[in-house]
XYZ file of C-alpha atoms in Angstrom:
705
model
C -10.388 3.792 11.135
C -9.723 6.796 8.940
C -12.317 9.345 8.037
C -12.001 10.460 4.379
C -12.415 14.144 3.604
C -13.464 15.073 0.117
C -14.343 18.768 -0.468
C -11.513 21.308 -0.920
C -11.327 23.681 2.019
C -11.974 26.679 -0.090
C -15.335 25.100 -1.111
C -16.570 24.177 2.241
C -19.670 25.946 3.664
C -19.802 26.923 7.187
C -21.876 23.935 8.283
C -19.696 21.578 6.288
C -16.743 23.000 8.065
C -18.259 22.746 11.388
C -19.203 19.147 10.733
C -15.762 18.040 9.488
C -14.009 19.732 12.387
C -16.209 17.583 14.711
C -15.188 14.422 12.824
C -11.485 15.453 12.719
C -11.426 16.280 16.489
C -12.616 12.729 17.232
C -10.478 10.958 14.768
C -7.251 12.705 15.774
C -7.941 12.107 19.550
C -8.339 8.453 18.830
C -5.082 8.451 17.006
C -3.405 10.231 19.887
C -4.586 7.547 22.248
C -3.312 4.712 19.776
C 0.058 6.225 18.912
C 1.131 7.819 22.141
C -0.373 5.746 24.870
C -1.032 2.362 23.533
C 1.980 2.169 21.296
C -0.243 0.682 18.482
C -0.788 3.477 15.756
C -3.701 2.596 13.356
C -2.303 5.072 10.709
C 1.087 6.413 9.669
C 2.713 9.316 11.411
C 2.461 11.246 8.085
C -1.295 10.663 7.907
C -1.701 11.598 11.490
C 0.141 15.050 10.865
C -1.868 15.740 7.761
C -5.131 15.290 9.233
C -4.122 17.960 11.771
C -3.105 20.031 8.697
C -6.693 19.695 7.295
C -8.068 20.651 10.693
C -5.780 23.756 10.746
C -6.713 24.782 7.231
C -10.370 24.756 7.918
C -9.980 26.684 11.153
C -7.853 29.159 9.122
C -10.875 29.806 6.773
C -13.456 29.623 9.554
C -11.504 30.776 12.640
C -14.827 31.328 14.630
C -15.486 27.543 14.227
C -12.514 26.484 16.101
C -13.678 23.768 18.571
C -12.892 23.719 22.285
C -11.285 20.280 21.708
C -9.467 21.352 18.574
C -6.332 19.234 17.673
C -4.571 22.330 16.736
C -4.343 23.191 20.376
C -2.414 20.133 21.358
C 0.800 18.087 20.413
C 0.686 14.340 20.843
C -0.538 12.696 24.054
C 0.514 12.420 27.595
C 3.442 10.135 28.295
C 2.681 6.382 28.830
C 2.567 5.064 32.463
C 5.535 2.793 31.983
C 8.201 5.581 31.711
C 9.234 8.375 33.895
C 8.305 11.839 32.707
C 10.487 14.623 31.421
C 9.327 18.245 31.109
C 10.886 19.795 27.952
C 12.710 22.874 28.768
C 11.802 24.055 25.218
C 8.475 22.590 23.904
C 8.772 20.054 21.157
C 6.157 21.164 18.695
C 4.872 19.737 15.424
C 4.840 21.205 11.919
C 2.139 22.724 9.594
C 1.967 20.881 6.253
C 2.062 21.978 2.596
C 0.723 19.725 -0.157
C 1.002 21.734 -3.194
C 3.266 24.463 -4.787
C 0.987 27.159 -3.867
C 1.247 26.190 -0.120
C 4.914 26.403 -0.325
C 4.793 29.782 -2.078
C 2.427 31.017 0.563
C 4.581 29.906 3.520
C 7.344 32.038 2.125
C 5.085 34.916 1.354
C 3.678 34.489 4.939
C 7.135 34.808 6.422
C 7.908 37.714 4.242
C 4.675 39.570 5.449
C 5.253 38.788 9.185
C 8.863 40.115 9.095
C 7.924 43.063 6.925
C 10.562 42.151 4.234
C 10.578 43.572 0.797
C 10.132 41.349 -2.325
C 13.719 41.930 -3.272
C 15.237 40.503 0.014
C 16.056 36.772 -0.196
C 14.908 34.559 2.531
C 17.469 31.648 2.833
C 15.802 28.202 3.798
C 17.192 24.933 4.619
C 15.397 21.806 3.245
C 15.783 18.508 4.875
C 14.215 15.078 4.056
C 11.508 14.511 6.744
C 12.308 11.083 8.296
C 9.456 8.876 9.161
C 10.479 7.919 12.607
C 10.052 8.809 16.160
C 11.014 12.383 17.512
C 13.391 12.524 20.371
C 15.280 15.135 22.576
C 18.911 14.520 23.696
C 20.103 16.646 26.664
C 23.907 17.249 27.148
C 25.757 18.891 30.049
C 29.338 19.730 29.444
C 29.517 17.582 26.412
C 28.005 14.501 28.219
C 24.777 12.682 27.408
C 22.706 12.940 30.632
C 18.965 12.400 29.410
C 16.885 11.549 26.461
C 13.127 11.882 26.005
C 10.397 11.331 23.559
C 8.175 14.176 22.279
C 5.060 13.096 24.293
C 2.461 15.908 24.207
C 5.185 18.577 23.285
C 5.462 19.853 26.801
C 6.209 16.466 28.589
C 7.771 13.320 27.061
C 8.912 9.850 28.309
C 12.296 9.178 29.731
C 14.006 6.778 27.370
C 17.678 7.810 28.381
C 18.728 4.063 28.935
C 17.260 2.932 25.670
C 18.820 5.745 23.712
C 22.293 4.870 25.085
C 22.180 1.661 23.027
C 22.056 3.536 19.768
C 25.342 3.582 17.828
C 24.665 6.811 16.203
C 24.218 8.661 19.621
C 27.549 10.106 20.897
C 27.379 9.644 24.803
C 30.182 12.345 24.846
C 30.388 15.076 22.283
C 33.471 15.067 20.030
C 35.887 18.007 20.717
C 35.443 18.205 24.570
C 38.427 18.160 26.821
C 38.119 16.264 30.115
C 36.136 19.145 31.699
C 34.012 19.689 28.673
C 35.044 23.377 28.709
C 34.899 23.530 24.809
C 31.211 22.739 24.755
C 27.929 24.383 25.733
C 27.094 24.085 29.342
C 23.650 22.744 28.209
C 22.899 21.434 24.889
C 19.600 19.830 23.717
C 19.610 18.282 20.470
C 16.412 17.303 18.632
C 16.460 14.392 16.312
C 14.620 11.380 14.678
C 15.104 7.601 15.707
C 14.303 5.565 12.633
C 14.970 2.139 11.107
C 16.445 1.564 7.700
C 14.444 -0.537 5.220
C 16.882 -3.307 5.045
C 17.191 -3.533 8.845
C 13.383 -3.406 9.142
C 12.978 -6.279 6.742
C 15.581 -8.390 8.588
C 13.914 -7.513 11.945
C 10.467 -8.801 10.647
C 12.157 -12.095 9.522
C 13.644 -12.513 12.991
C 10.272 -11.782 14.482
C 8.523 -14.264 12.195
C 10.890 -16.941 12.950
C 10.357 -16.294 16.816
C 6.610 -16.205 16.246
C 6.628 -12.618 17.830
C 4.963 -9.515 16.625
C 5.611 -8.371 12.984
C 5.672 -4.624 12.540
C 3.666 -3.085 9.816
C 6.330 -0.434 8.708
C 9.741 0.876 9.673
C 8.367 3.816 11.643
C 6.198 1.585 13.814
C 9.212 -0.761 14.249
C 11.382 2.167 15.412
C 8.738 3.604 17.741
C 8.075 0.118 19.409
C 11.808 -0.664 19.664
C 12.764 2.520 21.449
C 9.773 2.415 23.903
C 10.675 -1.073 25.086
C 10.618 -1.045 29.040
C 13.683 -3.183 29.053
C 16.741 -1.278 27.419
C 18.284 -4.607 26.707
C 15.421 -5.303 24.340
C 15.882 -2.004 22.621
C 19.744 -2.859 22.221
C 18.741 -5.819 19.995
C 16.965 -3.627 17.493
C 18.768 -1.942 14.549
C 17.961 1.659 15.536
C 19.589 4.787 13.880
C 19.486 8.503 14.328
C 19.522 11.787 12.579
C 19.935 15.030 14.508
C 18.244 18.006 13.007
C 17.189 20.553 15.538
C 17.904 22.416 18.867
C 16.111 22.990 22.140
C 17.661 24.546 25.151
C 21.364 25.780 24.749
C 23.449 27.584 27.267
C 26.837 28.739 26.428
C 26.625 28.459 22.711
C 25.080 30.522 19.801
C 24.701 30.209 16.100
C 23.602 32.493 13.587
C 21.881 30.165 11.235
C 20.483 26.550 11.184
C 22.968 25.572 8.516
C 25.584 26.605 10.969
C 24.028 24.543 13.649
C 23.884 21.612 11.440
C 27.591 21.822 10.641
C 28.273 21.910 14.353
C 26.181 18.822 14.990
C 28.414 16.942 12.624
C 31.579 18.441 14.381
C 30.067 17.146 17.717
C 29.755 13.634 16.314
C 26.043 13.455 15.279
C 24.666 11.987 12.059
C 23.067 14.690 9.998
C 21.187 13.971 6.872
C 23.478 14.433 3.978
C 20.813 15.238 1.532
C 19.990 18.516 3.521
C 20.333 21.584 1.268
C 20.409 25.314 1.737
C 18.073 27.097 -0.837
C 17.744 30.802 -1.668
C 14.296 30.800 -3.475
C 10.997 29.123 -3.671
C 11.991 27.779 -7.141
C 15.106 26.119 -5.453
C 12.830 24.463 -2.700
C 10.467 23.047 -5.157
C 13.156 21.678 -7.443
C 14.787 19.916 -4.446
C 11.239 18.483 -3.498
C 10.838 17.088 -7.066
C 14.383 15.759 -7.041
C 13.754 13.882 -3.620
C 10.388 12.662 -4.741
C 12.134 10.825 -7.674
C 14.729 9.553 -5.345
C 12.254 8.485 -2.640
C 11.864 4.859 -3.575
C 15.697 4.227 -3.814
C 16.520 5.911 -0.392
C 17.574 3.387 2.371
C 14.876 4.799 4.684
C 11.406 6.120 4.519
C 10.836 9.728 4.183
C 7.229 11.340 3.576
C 8.256 14.843 2.663
C 10.647 17.659 2.943
C 10.981 20.106 5.839
C 11.622 23.707 5.144
C 13.082 25.799 7.889
C 13.919 29.683 7.844
C 17.789 29.718 8.094
C 18.480 32.704 10.027
C 18.088 32.190 13.743
C 17.271 35.849 14.386
C 14.256 35.575 12.032
C 13.247 32.254 13.742
C 12.976 34.184 16.979
C 11.048 36.986 15.628
C 8.498 34.575 13.759
C 8.031 32.623 16.880
C 5.169 29.901 17.190
C 1.454 29.910 16.568
C -0.694 27.288 18.458
C 1.275 24.001 18.201
C 3.641 24.772 15.233
C 6.467 27.187 14.412
C 5.854 30.045 11.959
C 9.459 29.573 10.498
C 9.150 25.906 9.377
C 6.696 23.731 7.304
C 6.617 20.168 6.005
C 6.084 19.707 2.300
C 4.305 16.287 1.487
C 4.558 14.170 -1.471
C 1.721 13.618 -4.210
C -1.427 11.440 -4.184
C -2.486 8.000 -5.209
C -5.930 7.025 -6.362
C -7.838 3.756 -6.042
C -11.436 2.622 -6.274
C -13.572 0.985 -3.546
C -17.201 -0.109 -2.678
C -19.322 2.263 -0.532
C -21.186 -0.319 1.699
C -23.548 1.928 3.482
C -23.939 5.432 4.856
C -24.529 5.714 8.474
C -25.045 8.772 10.686
C -22.862 9.935 13.464
C -24.166 12.446 16.154
C -21.334 15.024 17.249
C -20.868 16.873 20.431
C -23.088 19.724 19.549
C -25.814 17.534 18.135
C -24.668 17.841 14.359
C -25.781 14.798 12.434
C -23.053 13.873 9.975
C -23.421 11.172 7.280
C -20.514 8.795 7.105
C -19.492 6.533 4.229
C -18.666 2.998 5.426
C -16.229 1.791 2.837
C -14.941 -1.640 1.750
C -11.444 -1.455 3.269
C -8.869 -0.427 0.753
C -5.215 0.348 1.035
C -4.188 3.734 -0.312
C -0.491 4.568 -0.023
C 0.092 1.968 2.720
C -2.866 3.059 4.786
C -6.261 1.155 5.162
C -9.084 3.589 4.530
C -12.627 2.225 5.707
C -14.615 5.394 6.585
C -15.311 8.612 5.027
C -17.284 11.764 6.299
C -19.793 13.042 3.877
C -20.214 16.261 5.758
C -24.024 16.807 5.408
C -26.968 15.918 3.474
C -26.341 18.636 0.726
C -22.913 17.312 0.148
C -24.394 13.720 -0.411
C -26.896 15.101 -2.875
C -24.241 17.246 -4.684
C -22.153 14.210 -5.351
C -25.111 11.895 -5.683
C -23.441 9.527 -3.487
C -25.591 6.206 -2.893
C -25.052 3.120 -0.936
C -23.586 0.433 -3.061
C -21.806 2.921 -5.250
C -18.187 2.512 -6.450
C -16.068 5.476 -5.372
C -12.629 6.829 -6.232
C -10.464 7.494 -3.103
C -7.269 9.341 -2.921
C -4.679 10.340 -0.507
C -3.838 14.027 -1.122
C -0.118 14.685 -0.514
C 0.205 10.979 -0.034
C -1.515 11.334 3.414
C -5.102 12.781 3.527
C -7.740 10.344 2.201
C -10.365 11.886 0.075
C -13.416 10.651 -1.885
C -12.756 12.125 -5.342
C -15.917 11.102 -7.171
C -18.633 8.486 -7.778
C -18.155 6.070 -10.648
C -21.832 6.252 -12.034
C -21.385 3.636 -14.739
C -20.814 1.010 -12.022
C -24.036 1.799 -10.128
C -26.558 -0.827 -10.047
C -29.894 0.010 -11.711
C -32.646 1.034 -9.318
C -30.202 2.161 -6.459
C -32.223 4.967 -4.675
C -30.870 8.247 -3.527
C -29.945 8.447 0.029
C -31.916 10.674 2.412
C -31.048 12.014 5.881
C -33.153 10.812 8.848
C -35.431 13.404 10.517
C -34.739 11.970 13.980
C -31.497 11.337 15.951
C -30.344 7.851 15.458
C -29.036 7.791 19.172
C -31.833 9.244 21.325
C -34.655 9.416 18.790
C -35.373 13.258 19.316
C -36.266 15.317 16.368
C -33.420 16.339 14.073
C -34.143 19.738 12.699
C -32.505 21.797 9.974
C -32.603 25.615 10.522
C -33.010 28.052 7.689
C -29.682 28.927 5.902
C -27.942 26.073 7.685
C -26.776 22.824 5.926
C -26.475 20.889 9.095
C -29.204 18.982 10.774
C -29.032 18.927 14.570
C -30.565 16.725 17.353
C -32.795 18.578 19.571
C -32.279 16.210 22.354
C -29.495 18.261 24.127
C -28.266 16.757 27.401
C -30.693 13.761 27.076
C -28.799 12.603 23.967
C -25.912 10.397 25.216
C -23.734 11.208 22.336
C -23.668 14.966 23.116
C -23.338 14.559 26.860
C -20.547 12.014 26.532
C -18.663 14.280 24.140
C -18.987 17.313 26.510
C -17.660 15.275 29.469
C -14.876 13.994 27.413
C -13.844 17.462 26.566
C -13.927 18.628 30.074
C -11.429 15.949 31.300
C -9.168 16.217 28.158
C -5.489 17.077 28.415
C -5.610 20.830 27.833
C -8.733 21.125 30.190
C -8.952 19.338 33.595
C -6.401 16.671 32.387
C -7.813 13.872 34.628
C -5.596 10.811 34.006
C -7.365 7.520 33.909
C -10.785 8.809 32.832
C -10.837 8.053 29.221
C -13.801 8.111 26.719
C -14.747 4.557 27.246
C -14.822 5.053 31.142
C -17.000 8.150 30.666
C -19.359 6.195 28.395
C -19.728 3.483 30.978
C -20.140 5.684 33.899
C -22.654 7.842 32.141
C -24.702 4.792 30.982
C -24.623 3.657 34.543
C -25.795 7.132 36.003
C -22.483 7.785 37.923
C -21.603 10.841 35.866
C -24.072 13.148 34.093
C -22.633 16.570 34.486
C -19.029 17.920 34.908
C -19.525 18.319 38.724
C -20.597 14.651 38.989
C -16.979 13.617 38.235
C -15.732 15.241 41.345
C -18.368 13.212 43.468
C -17.619 10.007 41.666
C -15.868 8.467 44.578
C -18.598 9.370 47.008
C -21.364 8.076 44.598
C -19.315 4.806 43.941
C -19.632 3.826 47.716
C -23.507 3.528 47.075
C -23.749 1.329 44.076
C -24.101 -2.557 43.923
C -21.151 -2.944 41.801
C -18.354 -0.407 42.572
C -15.794 0.634 40.039
C -13.086 -1.547 41.577
C -15.126 -4.571 40.738
C -15.907 -3.813 37.152
C -14.206 -5.564 34.314
C -10.764 -4.184 33.571
C -10.571 -2.415 37.018
C -9.262 -3.254 40.473
C -8.681 -1.669 43.792
C -5.368 -0.058 42.692
C -6.768 1.346 39.374
C -9.840 2.616 41.066
C -7.722 4.306 43.682
C -5.593 5.696 41.065
C -8.630 7.189 39.395
C -10.085 8.839 42.510
C -6.623 10.187 43.464
C -6.291 11.571 39.857
C -9.624 13.272 40.231
C -8.566 14.732 43.639
C -5.360 16.145 42.179
C -7.259 18.069 39.612
C -9.668 19.978 42.133
C -7.227 23.012 41.619
C -6.917 24.350 38.123
C -5.786 27.580 36.362
C -8.397 29.890 35.056
C -7.429 29.444 31.546
C -7.827 25.651 31.498
C -11.188 25.950 33.425
C -12.599 28.181 30.731
C -11.284 26.002 27.947
C -12.975 22.997 29.918
C -16.333 24.475 29.746
C -16.580 23.703 25.955
C -18.222 27.168 25.030
C -18.597 27.370 21.215
C -15.629 29.391 19.488
C -13.497 29.224 22.689
C -10.467 27.248 21.865
C -7.305 27.071 24.133
C -5.901 30.303 22.754
C -9.197 32.283 23.264
C -9.552 30.891 26.718
C -6.105 32.069 27.683
C -7.058 35.549 26.323
C -10.085 35.639 28.443
C -8.233 34.501 31.491
C -5.491 37.195 30.879
C -7.963 39.857 30.339
C -10.321 39.164 33.497
C -7.826 37.612 35.802
C -10.229 35.676 38.031
C -13.194 33.356 37.725
C -15.362 35.723 39.669
C -14.381 38.805 37.681
C -14.935 36.882 34.338
C -18.236 35.412 35.445
C -19.662 38.858 36.534
C -18.494 40.553 33.336
C -20.052 37.815 31.046
C -23.410 37.864 32.923
C -23.501 41.498 32.514
C -22.610 41.260 28.866
C -25.382 38.707 28.400
C -27.889 40.976 30.027
C -27.000 44.185 28.243
C -25.439 43.838 24.798
C -25.192 47.750 24.722
C -23.393 47.913 28.006
C -19.778 48.450 28.975
C -19.202 44.788 29.735
C -20.331 43.843 26.253
C -18.117 46.505 24.658
C -14.970 45.440 26.737
C -15.481 41.829 25.698
C -15.897 42.580 22.009
C -12.755 44.848 22.204
C -10.559 41.876 23.224
C -8.032 41.199 20.317
C -9.187 38.506 17.909
C -12.632 38.377 19.723
C -15.168 40.084 17.475
C -19.022 40.112 17.819
C -19.546 36.327 16.654
C -17.281 34.969 19.436
C -18.526 37.385 22.005
C -22.076 36.468 21.217
C -21.384 32.776 21.631
C -19.767 33.457 25.150
C -22.447 35.789 26.362
C -25.154 33.137 25.065
C -23.451 30.654 27.261
C -24.043 32.883 30.300
C -27.602 33.616 29.331
C -28.577 30.015 29.853
C -29.509 29.275 33.542
C -28.504 25.673 33.374
C -24.914 26.694 32.464
C -24.843 29.179 35.407
C -25.925 26.172 37.453
C -23.016 24.061 36.086
C -20.678 26.918 37.169
C -22.176 26.973 40.627
C -21.929 23.299 41.143
C -18.263 23.321 40.016
C -17.463 26.316 42.178
C -18.543 24.296 45.230
C -16.065 21.496 44.236
C -12.930 22.845 42.631
C -10.698 25.679 43.115
C -9.955 28.020 40.177
C -6.617 29.729 40.389
C -6.317 33.344 39.076
C -4.589 33.751 35.791
C -0.736 33.488 36.279
C 1.509 35.530 34.217
C 5.179 34.504 33.417
C 8.064 35.739 35.446
C 9.129 37.775 32.329
C 5.549 39.223 31.927
C 5.452 39.882 35.825
C 8.602 42.087 35.538
C 7.452 43.909 32.390
C 6.176 47.591 32.545
C 3.215 46.676 30.440
C 2.166 43.520 32.493
C -1.612 43.799 33.061
C -1.904 46.870 30.825
C -4.496 47.223 27.948
C -2.746 48.131 24.580
C -4.221 49.273 21.331
C -2.440 49.358 18.087
C -3.248 51.784 15.246
C -1.505 52.812 11.983
C 1.308 51.306 10.148
C 4.421 50.297 12.019
C 7.791 50.401 10.316
C 10.187 48.371 12.541
C 7.901 45.449 13.004
C 4.582 44.104 11.681
C 1.307 44.589 13.602
C 1.111 40.818 14.359
C 4.689 40.791 15.552
C 3.974 43.887 17.669
C 0.771 42.161 19.248
C 2.767 38.893 19.897
C 5.466 40.692 21.706
C 2.861 42.573 23.853
C 0.982 39.484 24.834
C 4.351 37.780 25.737
C 5.110 40.550 28.097
C 1.798 40.152 29.865
C -0.196 42.976 28.239
C -3.853 42.846 27.053
C -4.275 43.639 23.403
C -7.534 45.282 22.428
C -8.953 46.060 18.964
C -10.570 49.182 20.042
C -10.169 52.134 22.419
C -12.034 52.408 25.564
C -11.746 54.165 29.010
C -9.906 50.933 30.121
C -7.020 51.323 27.600
C -3.775 52.211 29.086
C -1.648 52.816 25.950
C -2.351 53.425 22.266
C 0.600 52.742 20.092
C 0.388 55.191 17.056
C 1.971 54.266 13.692
C 1.993 56.048 10.543
C -1.557 57.022 9.052
C -3.265 56.356 12.227
C -6.972 57.102 12.181
C -10.036 57.455 14.472
C -8.355 55.311 17.359
C -5.753 57.688 17.903
C -8.215 60.728 17.850
C -10.459 58.808 20.415
C -7.416 58.120 22.695
C -6.709 61.889 22.721
C -10.358 62.611 23.463
C -10.342 60.237 26.445
C -6.974 61.352 27.776
C -5.261 57.931 27.215
C -1.535 57.909 26.879
C -0.501 57.550 23.151
C 3.091 56.331 22.318
C 5.160 56.561 19.140
C 6.563 53.322 17.736
C 10.049 54.263 19.016
C 8.500 55.182 22.514
C 6.867 51.964 22.610
C 10.112 50.001 21.843
C 11.732 51.956 24.481
C 9.008 51.153 27.011
C 9.241 47.356 26.428
C 12.987 47.293 26.163
C 13.667 47.207 22.369
């Protein structure tokens, strides 16, 4: 199913944004499972990426609403059980999306701001068609292909080496190497896209029909399914192709620009998309996008947009990454298509935090090749504003040819006497009163932990990939175990094997289970009894604490004991030192600090922590080897004034990478204050407290340039 979004991000209220983020989190998680683990995607790869983009856009406008289970904190899903696992030396991340001319201009402007470039300085960008296929990584050692892997969850993929060796487009030995491979990098990791041409796809489906075998929905699905055959001989029968476009780990080779790298790829024997173009301005990028949009239907393969990459490698390194995407690249999607369909009924979903969200159940309609059957309506105010009623005909479009949206109602087709829709005042799941607080658009169930929808969602987040990552304990299993009383709180998960011995129908005897799968589940839970502090904090599902904030908290406090003690103190005294220290953490602010302190003010939350502490081991925060050798590792740094050789964001990112804590205000716990031009009260306060102040040049000397 696909949830439809309708309100422009800039027009969303806070409560509308929160409701939509909840829907997006569930929708994208379901697509993750279908696409990466079940090999049966329900939507196109392009729609999946754009749903994430919608999520990221809402979070950018309302950063304090970022959910603990936010899709912006993860890439893909864990590798399937049928393949060996490969840890990527350099993470394979996804791309943010652009849907309009303004998005592209803002991307270039954002790059310019981050790098501190003047308006007169050109920013060369390489534009490449975005092939609709399956991302892979190819590892070469001394010019010989030794391993290939899918993207997986970005950090770890599936080992499909044998399958990739069957591709005619893949050089098993790079061109230009002598017998020892001395002319080539010691290690070269090439990123690319495995795809299937339209003609080959049509011919494959004809053969599948003749053999009464599975017929594929589109070339992307065919390519993904073909490459992920457990028998490489089956992959060899499929007409797969490969375009190379990116780099991962590289030892013994350097290039100054992405364009130079593409040229080298061709020299080494890879197929590189011949339509790639180097552009020097935003106007050139937009012209290229329009040109390919016109050619799109006549191309021999499917594309769903254009990828723009900052050409200079040194700039790419400075720009780095944010969350799950690089700052130096973006995917520009193609325009929308509109259709009409019937809104059958409006149902109500209950989210993890108890928010009641009206959802439009639609007569299934195909929009741009994707079947749309459901649409979130955000809240009762949004339903009233659009005057959406059951039985209405509505206009649906897919913005950027990807995101489905309800554009409007067609009032002239409404049946006479159709009544307005009203939101129920009781939870449809548990029957508890649903209240709407003053100045809020959302209505929330008051059932709390007695409401199955909320409890199950909290438990599902606890075991999710970026939290405890308990393999084999999926959403359906949690729902079943919760319904049977086996799991009611996070600590119950680690008591599951013990409780299973005392029930009439043990897990191994349940439908779809067996002795081996039950044993694997218990072993998987046992393997997760030790966890890093940042993942533990994230797993708790505290409002506003996503993966990035959890890492900041873990880095700042170091151990669970220190964090808990400080948070309890902050909750008890919001004028005290612990509260001031919490608020001063970079990117924290009072709203997020209040949510965290409020969590620790609740006795039942402290009881959950006590129960977990008796069953799991939480490791102190571990800094990277690079950070451990840094002179600022563990130090608290405050930046003030205008920096001239780097932007403030770049300076903070560099400090965090070297293991420092970045604070927004000066206190007695501050170790260094970096003073730029026109510094104000922070510099004066540092002097009053006797804290070391550094000029920008002294700071760069300290961190090594």
